[in-house]
Amino acid sequence: MSFTLKLADHQHWKLHRQDLESQILIPYVRRLNQELNRLLVARGVPAESIAQVVISGGVSSMATIKRWIGQKLPNSKIIEDSHPA
């Protein structure tokens, strides 16, 4: 899957899903993971004890993010807000 972005100066950039994953989503998830680890350690809470996760916003509904949450917090129920597509 890919899409082409047309810029004002008539440039066209083509972005493939693999590029989005490797250059944007994976580094983003790594950063989220670091921050969540810091928070859990600071509060003394094991990831396995988290029962619910509420996700909101467009990026949170992406499969990569949901997959990471499911792996990171295996005992949690994911609650997703409903937002217009």
mmCIF file of N, CA and C in Angstrom:
data_model
loop_
_atom_site.group_PDB
_atom_site.id
_atom_site.type_symbol
_atom_site.label_atom_id
_atom_site.label_comp_id
_atom_site.label_asym_id
_atom_site.label_seq_id
_atom_site.Cartn_x
_atom_site.Cartn_y
_atom_site.Cartn_z
ATOM 1 N N MET A 1 0.843 -1.169 0.000
ATOM 2 C CA MET A 1 0.000 0.000 0.000
ATOM 3 C C MET A 1 0.894 1.239 0.000
ATOM 4 N N SER A 2 0.488 2.241 -0.736
ATOM 5 C CA SER A 2 1.240 3.482 -0.791
ATOM 6 C C SER A 2 0.295 4.639 -1.119
ATOM 7 N N PHE A 3 0.783 5.836 -0.905
ATOM 8 C CA PHE A 3 0.039 7.011 -1.349
ATOM 9 C C PHE A 3 1.034 8.059 -1.812
ATOM 10 N N THR A 4 0.548 8.962 -2.640
ATOM 11 C CA THR A 4 1.393 10.022 -3.177
ATOM 12 C C THR A 4 0.937 11.347 -2.584
ATOM 13 N N LEU A 5 1.906 12.079 -2.078
ATOM 14 C CA LEU A 5 1.656 13.387 -1.488
ATOM 15 C C LEU A 5 2.071 14.444 -2.501
ATOM 16 N N LYS A 6 1.154 15.334 -2.840
ATOM 17 C CA LYS A 6 1.455 16.419 -3.778
ATOM 18 C C LYS A 6 1.710 17.690 -2.981
ATOM 19 N N LEU A 7 2.865 18.281 -3.184
ATOM 20 C CA LEU A 7 3.237 19.501 -2.482
ATOM 21 C C LEU A 7 2.924 20.721 -3.334
ATOM 22 N N ALA A 8 2.895 21.866 -2.689
ATOM 23 C CA ALA A 8 2.510 23.110 -3.358
ATOM 24 C C ALA A 8 3.401 23.444 -4.550
ATOM 25 N N ASP A 9 4.684 23.100 -4.483
ATOM 26 C CA ASP A 9 5.585 23.438 -5.587
ATOM 27 C C ASP A 9 5.645 22.337 -6.642
ATOM 28 N N HIS A 10 4.581 21.567 -6.749
ATOM 29 C CA HIS A 10 4.402 20.522 -7.760
ATOM 30 C C HIS A 10 5.335 19.331 -7.592
ATOM 31 N N GLN A 11 5.871 19.163 -6.408
ATOM 32 C CA GLN A 11 6.638 17.956 -6.114
ATOM 33 C C GLN A 11 5.675 16.853 -5.705
ATOM 34 N N HIS A 12 6.048 15.631 -5.992
ATOM 35 C CA HIS A 12 5.258 14.480 -5.598
ATOM 36 C C HIS A 12 6.146 13.551 -4.774
ATOM 37 N N TRP A 13 5.672 13.173 -3.616
ATOM 38 C CA TRP A 13 6.379 12.212 -2.774
ATOM 39 C C TRP A 13 5.517 10.978 -2.647
ATOM 40 N N LYS A 14 6.098 9.832 -2.887
ATOM 41 C CA LYS A 14 5.373 8.585 -2.741
ATOM 42 C C LYS A 14 5.834 7.905 -1.458
ATOM 43 N N LEU A 15 4.892 7.571 -0.609
ATOM 44 C CA LEU A 15 5.185 6.940 0.670
ATOM 45 C C LEU A 15 4.563 5.554 0.679
ATOM 46 N N HIS A 16 5.397 4.568 0.976
ATOM 47 C CA HIS A 16 4.931 3.179 1.064
ATOM 48 C C HIS A 16 4.683 2.832 2.523
ATOM 49 N N ARG A 17 3.787 1.895 2.753
ATOM 50 C CA ARG A 17 3.467 1.480 4.122
ATOM 51 C C ARG A 17 4.724 1.026 4.870
ATOM 52 N N GLN A 18 5.624 0.324 4.195
ATOM 53 C CA GLN A 18 6.859 -0.136 4.826
ATOM 54 C C GLN A 18 7.697 1.053 5.313
ATOM 55 N N ASP A 19 7.712 2.127 4.526
ATOM 56 C CA ASP A 19 8.438 3.343 4.927
ATOM 57 C C ASP A 19 7.807 3.956 6.167
ATOM 58 N N LEU A 20 6.496 4.028 6.178
ATOM 59 C CA LEU A 20 5.771 4.571 7.328
ATOM 60 C C LEU A 20 6.096 3.761 8.581
ATOM 61 N N GLU A 21 6.045 2.438 8.449
ATOM 62 C CA GLU A 21 6.351 1.559 9.589
ATOM 63 C C GLU A 21 7.785 1.763 10.074
ATOM 64 N N SER A 22 8.752 1.638 9.166
ATOM 65 C CA SER A 22 10.160 1.626 9.578
ATOM 66 C C SER A 22 10.687 2.997 9.994
ATOM 67 N N GLN A 23 10.220 4.059 9.356
ATOM 68 C CA GLN A 23 10.778 5.377 9.620
ATOM 69 C C GLN A 23 9.983 6.207 10.624
ATOM 70 N N ILE A 24 8.722 5.852 10.813
ATOM 71 C CA ILE A 24 7.892 6.665 11.703
ATOM 72 C C ILE A 24 7.309 5.842 12.850
ATOM 73 N N LEU A 25 6.573 4.794 12.539
ATOM 74 C CA LEU A 25 5.856 4.075 13.581
ATOM 75 C C LEU A 25 6.765 3.304 14.535
ATOM 76 N N ILE A 26 7.754 2.598 14.015
ATOM 77 C CA ILE A 26 8.637 1.823 14.887
ATOM 78 C C ILE A 26 9.423 2.732 15.834
ATOM 79 N N PRO A 27 10.040 3.829 15.349
ATOM 80 C CA PRO A 27 10.693 4.744 16.307
ATOM 81 C C PRO A 27 9.707 5.351 17.315
ATOM 82 N N TYR A 28 8.494 5.625 16.879
ATOM 83 C CA TYR A 28 7.462 6.168 17.764
ATOM 84 C C TYR A 28 7.110 5.167 18.857
ATOM 85 N N VAL A 29 6.918 3.915 18.483
ATOM 86 C CA VAL A 29 6.585 2.874 19.453
ATOM 87 C C VAL A 29 7.752 2.653 20.418
ATOM 88 N N ARG A 30 8.975 2.702 19.914
ATOM 89 C CA ARG A 30 10.139 2.569 20.806
ATOM 90 C C ARG A 30 10.148 3.675 21.862
ATOM 91 N N ARG A 31 9.841 4.879 21.438
ATOM 92 C CA ARG A 31 9.803 6.011 22.377
ATOM 93 C C ARG A 31 8.664 5.847 23.388
ATOM 94 N N LEU A 32 7.498 5.433 22.905
ATOM 95 C CA LEU A 32 6.382 5.167 23.817
ATOM 96 C C LEU A 32 6.764 4.100 24.841
ATOM 97 N N ASN A 33 7.449 3.064 24.366
ATOM 98 C CA ASN A 33 7.871 1.978 25.235
ATOM 99 C C ASN A 33 8.818 2.483 26.328
ATOM 100 N N GLN A 34 9.778 3.319 25.942
ATOM 101 C CA GLN A 34 10.713 3.890 26.920
ATOM 102 C C GLN A 34 9.971 4.705 27.974
ATOM 103 N N GLU A 35 9.055 5.541 27.525
ATOM 104 C CA GLU A 35 8.322 6.403 28.452
ATOM 105 C C GLU A 35 7.409 5.587 29.368
ATOM 106 N N LEU A 36 6.756 4.572 28.814
ATOM 107 C CA LEU A 36 5.906 3.726 29.640
ATOM 108 C C LEU A 36 6.751 2.964 30.660
ATOM 109 N N ASN A 37 7.902 2.456 30.236
ATOM 110 C CA ASN A 37 8.798 1.773 31.184
ATOM 111 C C ASN A 37 9.185 2.690 32.331
ATOM 112 N N ARG A 38 9.542 3.928 32.011
ATOM 113 C CA ARG A 38 9.911 4.904 33.053
ATOM 114 C C ARG A 38 8.763 5.140 34.032
ATOM 115 N N LEU A 39 7.576 5.298 33.479
ATOM 116 C CA LEU A 39 6.403 5.540 34.319
ATOM 117 C C LEU A 39 6.118 4.340 35.220
ATOM 118 N N LEU A 40 6.153 3.149 34.662
ATOM 119 C CA LEU A 40 5.879 1.950 35.451
ATOM 120 C C LEU A 40 6.912 1.769 36.566
ATOM 121 N N VAL A 41 8.181 1.984 36.245
ATOM 122 C CA VAL A 41 9.242 1.869 37.251
ATOM 123 C C VAL A 41 9.072 2.938 38.327
ATOM 124 N N ALA A 42 8.807 4.164 37.925
ATOM 125 C CA ALA A 42 8.651 5.261 38.885
ATOM 126 C C ALA A 42 7.492 5.006 39.848
ATOM 127 N N ARG A 43 6.450 4.380 39.366
ATOM 128 C CA ARG A 43 5.270 4.104 40.193
ATOM 129 C C ARG A 43 5.332 2.731 40.852
ATOM 130 N N GLY A 44 6.317 1.911 40.464
ATOM 131 C CA GLY A 44 6.436 0.570 41.032
ATOM 132 C C GLY A 44 5.312 -0.354 40.633
ATOM 133 N N VAL A 45 4.836 -0.189 39.409
ATOM 134 C CA VAL A 45 3.706 -0.978 38.920
ATOM 135 C C VAL A 45 4.188 -1.928 37.831
ATOM 136 N N PRO A 46 3.952 -3.228 37.988
ATOM 137 C CA PRO A 46 4.316 -4.155 36.911
ATOM 138 C C PRO A 46 3.327 -4.047 35.741
ATOM 139 N N ALA A 47 3.833 -4.185 34.537
ATOM 140 C CA ALA A 47 2.985 -4.079 33.341
ATOM 141 C C ALA A 47 1.828 -5.079 33.384
ATOM 142 N N GLU A 48 2.073 -6.238 33.978
ATOM 143 C CA GLU A 48 1.045 -7.282 34.038
ATOM 144 C C GLU A 48 -0.147 -6.902 34.910
ATOM 145 N N SER A 49 0.032 -5.900 35.762
ATOM 146 C CA SER A 49 -1.059 -5.511 36.660
ATOM 147 C C SER A 49 -2.000 -4.470 36.048
ATOM 148 N N ILE A 50 -1.677 -3.967 34.879
ATOM 149 C CA ILE A 50 -2.538 -2.973 34.221
ATOM 150 C C ILE A 50 -3.744 -3.705 33.627
ATOM 151 N N ALA A 51 -4.950 -3.321 34.077
ATOM 152 C CA ALA A 51 -6.167 -4.015 33.657
ATOM 153 C C ALA A 51 -6.855 -3.352 32.463
ATOM 154 N N GLN A 52 -6.703 -2.044 32.322
ATOM 155 C CA GLN A 52 -7.378 -1.316 31.242
ATOM 156 C C GLN A 52 -6.445 -0.290 30.638
ATOM 157 N N VAL A 53 -6.599 -0.106 29.329
ATOM 158 C CA VAL A 53 -5.884 0.948 28.615
ATOM 159 C C VAL A 53 -6.908 1.659 27.753
ATOM 160 N N VAL A 54 -6.977 2.970 27.886
ATOM 161 C CA VAL A 54 -7.868 3.775 27.053
ATOM 162 C C VAL A 54 -7.009 4.448 26.010
ATOM 163 N N ILE A 55 -7.335 4.210 24.746
ATOM 164 C CA ILE A 55 -6.589 4.842 23.661
ATOM 165 C C ILE A 55 -7.506 5.804 22.935
ATOM 166 N N SER A 56 -6.906 6.896 22.457
ATOM 167 C CA SER A 56 -7.688 7.950 21.830
ATOM 168 C C SER A 56 -6.870 8.609 20.740
ATOM 169 N N GLY A 57 -7.519 8.993 19.685
ATOM 170 C CA GLY A 57 -6.843 9.701 18.610
ATOM 171 C C GLY A 57 -6.524 8.785 17.437
ATOM 172 N N GLY A 58 -6.220 9.383 16.321
ATOM 173 C CA GLY A 58 -6.008 8.645 15.083
ATOM 174 C C GLY A 58 -4.851 7.680 15.108
ATOM 175 N N VAL A 59 -3.704 8.096 15.644
ATOM 176 C CA VAL A 59 -2.525 7.233 15.650
ATOM 177 C C VAL A 59 -2.757 6.014 16.531
ATOM 178 N N SER A 60 -3.467 6.193 17.617
ATOM 179 C CA SER A 60 -3.678 5.081 18.546
ATOM 180 C C SER A 60 -4.502 3.954 17.927
ATOM 181 N N SER A 61 -5.248 4.239 16.895
ATOM 182 C CA SER A 61 -6.074 3.202 16.281
ATOM 183 C C SER A 61 -5.310 2.385 15.237
ATOM 184 N N MET A 62 -4.053 2.718 14.997
ATOM 185 C CA MET A 62 -3.253 1.968 14.018
ATOM 186 C C MET A 62 -2.878 0.608 14.588
ATOM 187 N N ALA A 63 -2.854 -0.382 13.721
ATOM 188 C CA ALA A 63 -2.584 -1.765 14.132
ATOM 189 C C ALA A 63 -1.251 -1.905 14.859
ATOM 190 N N THR A 64 -0.233 -1.183 14.426
ATOM 191 C CA THR A 64 1.089 -1.264 15.058
ATOM 192 C C THR A 64 1.014 -0.843 16.524
ATOM 193 N N ILE A 65 0.284 0.197 16.812
ATOM 194 C CA ILE A 65 0.150 0.706 18.178
ATOM 195 C C ILE A 65 -0.651 -0.279 19.027
ATOM 196 N N LYS A 66 -1.764 -0.757 18.496
ATOM 197 C CA LYS A 66 -2.584 -1.716 19.239
ATOM 198 C C LYS A 66 -1.818 -3.003 19.512
ATOM 199 N N ARG A 67 -1.059 -3.459 18.540
ATOM 200 C CA ARG A 67 -0.266 -4.682 18.707
ATOM 201 C C ARG A 67 0.757 -4.496 19.832
ATOM 202 N N TRP A 68 1.433 -3.346 19.826
ATOM 203 C CA TRP A 68 2.417 -3.062 20.877
ATOM 204 C C TRP A 68 1.754 -3.039 22.254
ATOM 205 N N ILE A 69 0.624 -2.370 22.366
ATOM 206 C CA ILE A 69 -0.077 -2.302 23.649
ATOM 207 C C ILE A 69 -0.443 -3.705 24.119
ATOM 208 N N GLY A 70 -0.946 -4.526 23.205
ATOM 209 C CA GLY A 70 -1.311 -5.896 23.559
ATOM 210 C C GLY A 70 -0.128 -6.714 24.042
ATOM 211 N N GLN A 71 1.038 -6.484 23.452
ATOM 212 C CA GLN A 71 2.245 -7.199 23.870
ATOM 213 C C GLN A 71 2.803 -6.635 25.174
ATOM 214 N N LYS A 72 2.802 -5.335 25.292
ATOM 215 C CA LYS A 72 3.392 -4.674 26.457
ATOM 216 C C LYS A 72 2.534 -4.860 27.703
ATOM 217 N N LEU A 73 1.236 -4.800 27.533
ATOM 218 C CA LEU A 73 0.295 -4.893 28.652
ATOM 219 C C LEU A 73 -0.659 -6.063 28.394
ATOM 220 N N PRO A 74 -0.149 -7.286 28.519
ATOM 221 C CA PRO A 74 -0.900 -8.466 28.072
ATOM 222 C C PRO A 74 -2.194 -8.738 28.836
ATOM 223 N N ASN A 75 -2.324 -8.242 30.039
ATOM 224 C CA ASN A 75 -3.532 -8.503 30.832
ATOM 225 C C ASN A 75 -4.545 -7.364 30.769
ATOM 226 N N SER A 76 -4.300 -6.406 29.882
ATOM 227 C CA SER A 76 -5.180 -5.238 29.839
ATOM 228 C C SER A 76 -6.249 -5.370 28.759
ATOM 229 N N LYS A 77 -7.372 -4.768 29.059
ATOM 230 C CA LYS A 77 -8.440 -4.630 28.087
ATOM 231 C C LYS A 77 -8.251 -3.273 27.426
ATOM 232 N N ILE A 78 -8.229 -3.241 26.091
ATOM 233 C CA ILE A 78 -8.049 -1.984 25.357
ATOM 234 C C ILE A 78 -9.417 -1.379 25.089
ATOM 235 N N ILE A 79 -9.589 -0.163 25.548
ATOM 236 C CA ILE A 79 -10.833 0.578 25.315
ATOM 237 C C ILE A 79 -10.483 1.714 24.367
ATOM 238 N N GLU A 80 -11.160 1.739 23.233
ATOM 239 C CA GLU A 80 -10.855 2.732 22.204
ATOM 240 C C GLU A 80 -12.024 3.701 22.082
ATOM 241 N N ASP A 81 -11.702 5.006 22.062
ATOM 242 C CA ASP A 81 -12.769 5.973 21.878
ATOM 243 C C ASP A 81 -13.263 5.890 20.445
ATOM 244 N N SER A 82 -14.457 6.349 20.252
ATOM 245 C CA SER A 82 -14.976 6.380 18.884
ATOM 246 C C SER A 82 -14.796 7.789 18.362
ATOM 247 N N HIS A 83 -14.109 7.880 17.234
ATOM 248 C CA HIS A 83 -13.882 9.189 16.612
ATOM 249 C C HIS A 83 -14.154 9.047 15.127
ATOM 250 N N PRO A 84 -14.639 10.103 14.512
ATOM 251 C CA PRO A 84 -14.954 10.032 13.090
ATOM 252 C C PRO A 84 -13.702 9.718 12.263
ATOM 253 N N ALA A 85 -13.896 8.917 11.256
ATOM 254 C CA ALA A 85 -12.781 8.554 10.374
ATOM 255 C C ALA A 85 -12.420 9.674 9.447
#
